[in-house]
Amino acid sequence: MRAIFFDEDHAREVVRRLVAQGFEASAERERLSGEDDDEGHPWAVVTDAPELLVELAVDEFDGWLDSETPAPTAPPLDLPAAPKRIKKPLG
């Protein structure tokens, strides 16, 4: 499970609390695409703690949960090979 925080101190505090409760947790810099300011990158806390504990920390420190499950994908669309003609051909 991953939780995202913009403040390094908040991320480190969440890691400290989760480790004190016996869970594995670590904080790492989360690189966002298009963000070129190194100070603007948020912090990701990766842990094996139950979702309820991570949600409480997210609420307290104003972060958000990052779902690790990929978004559902639909099968590819069956598109026509050529544009549809709406007028009669000449001749």
Short mmCIF file of C-alpha atoms in Angstrom, two decimals:
data_model
loop_
_atom_site.label_atom_id
_atom_site.label_comp_id
_atom_site.label_asym_id
_atom_site.label_seq_id
_atom_site.Cartn_x
_atom_site.Cartn_y
_atom_site.Cartn_z
CA MET A 1 0.00 0.00 0.00
CA ARG A 2 1.19 3.50 -0.80
CA ALA A 3 0.31 6.81 0.80
CA ILE A 4 1.42 10.12 -0.71
CA PHE A 5 2.37 13.19 1.35
CA PHE A 6 3.73 16.59 0.26
CA ASP A 7 5.62 17.21 3.49
CA GLU A 8 8.74 15.12 4.19
CA ASP A 9 8.24 15.45 7.96
CA HIS A 10 4.73 14.03 7.67
CA ALA A 11 5.95 11.09 5.60
CA ARG A 12 8.77 10.34 8.05
CA GLU A 13 6.34 10.55 11.01
CA VAL A 14 3.96 8.07 9.36
CA VAL A 15 6.87 5.69 8.71
CA ARG A 16 8.01 6.03 12.34
CA ARG A 17 4.51 5.26 13.67
CA LEU A 18 3.97 2.26 11.39
CA VAL A 19 7.38 0.76 12.20
CA ALA A 20 6.70 1.27 15.93
CA GLN A 21 3.49 -0.75 15.49
CA GLY A 22 5.46 -3.62 13.90
CA PHE A 23 4.84 -3.02 10.21
CA GLU A 24 7.38 -2.52 7.45
CA ALA A 25 7.36 1.01 6.04
CA SER A 26 9.67 3.27 4.06
CA ALA A 27 9.50 6.76 2.57
CA GLU A 28 10.82 7.63 -0.87
CA ARG A 29 10.56 10.57 -3.22
CA GLU A 30 7.74 10.19 -5.74
CA ARG A 31 8.65 11.56 -9.17
CA LEU A 32 5.67 13.03 -10.99
CA SER A 33 5.78 13.31 -14.76
CA GLY A 34 6.15 16.87 -15.93
CA GLU A 35 7.44 18.10 -12.56
CA ASP A 36 10.92 19.55 -12.99
CA ASP A 37 11.32 21.08 -9.52
CA ASP A 38 12.96 18.50 -7.21
CA GLU A 39 11.47 20.23 -4.17
CA GLY A 40 7.97 19.88 -5.63
CA HIS A 41 7.94 16.09 -5.66
CA PRO A 42 5.75 14.46 -2.99
CA TRP A 43 6.83 11.65 -0.66
CA ALA A 44 5.48 8.12 -0.97
CA VAL A 45 5.18 5.90 2.09
CA VAL A 46 5.21 2.24 1.09
CA THR A 47 4.01 -0.16 3.77
CA ASP A 48 2.46 -3.54 4.48
CA ALA A 49 0.18 -2.06 7.18
CA PRO A 50 -3.58 -2.57 6.97
CA GLU A 51 -5.45 -0.06 4.86
CA LEU A 52 -7.37 1.28 7.87
CA LEU A 53 -4.17 2.41 9.64
CA VAL A 54 -2.82 4.03 6.50
CA GLU A 55 -6.15 5.81 5.92
CA LEU A 56 -6.00 7.26 9.45
CA ALA A 57 -2.49 8.59 8.81
CA VAL A 58 -3.55 10.02 5.45
CA ASP A 59 -6.47 11.84 7.09
CA GLU A 60 -4.30 13.19 9.89
CA PHE A 61 -1.42 14.42 7.72
CA ASP A 62 -3.41 15.56 4.66
CA GLY A 63 -2.17 12.98 2.16
CA TRP A 64 -3.90 10.50 -0.11
CA LEU A 65 -3.90 6.78 -0.79
CA ASP A 66 -2.44 5.60 -4.07
CA SER A 67 -4.24 2.53 -5.33
CA GLU A 68 -1.82 -0.19 -6.38
CA THR A 69 -4.47 -2.02 -8.35
CA PRO A 70 -4.35 -1.07 -12.03
CA ALA A 71 -7.37 0.61 -13.54
CA PRO A 72 -9.68 -1.78 -15.36
CA THR A 73 -8.98 -1.97 -19.05
CA ALA A 74 -11.56 -2.47 -21.75
CA PRO A 75 -10.93 -4.54 -24.84
CA PRO A 76 -9.71 -2.50 -27.81
CA LEU A 77 -12.38 -0.88 -29.97
CA ASP A 78 -13.19 -2.39 -33.36
CA LEU A 79 -12.61 0.66 -35.57
CA PRO A 80 -13.28 0.84 -39.33
CA ALA A 81 -10.30 0.68 -41.66
CA ALA A 82 -11.46 3.65 -43.76
CA PRO A 83 -13.67 6.71 -43.27
CA LYS A 84 -17.37 6.25 -43.80
CA ARG A 85 -18.62 7.81 -47.05
CA ILE A 86 -21.70 9.96 -46.63
CA LYS A 87 -22.06 11.10 -50.26
CA LYS A 88 -22.38 9.19 -53.48
CA PRO A 89 -19.12 8.66 -55.39
CA LEU A 90 -18.71 10.71 -58.61
CA GLY A 91 -19.38 9.06 -61.91
#
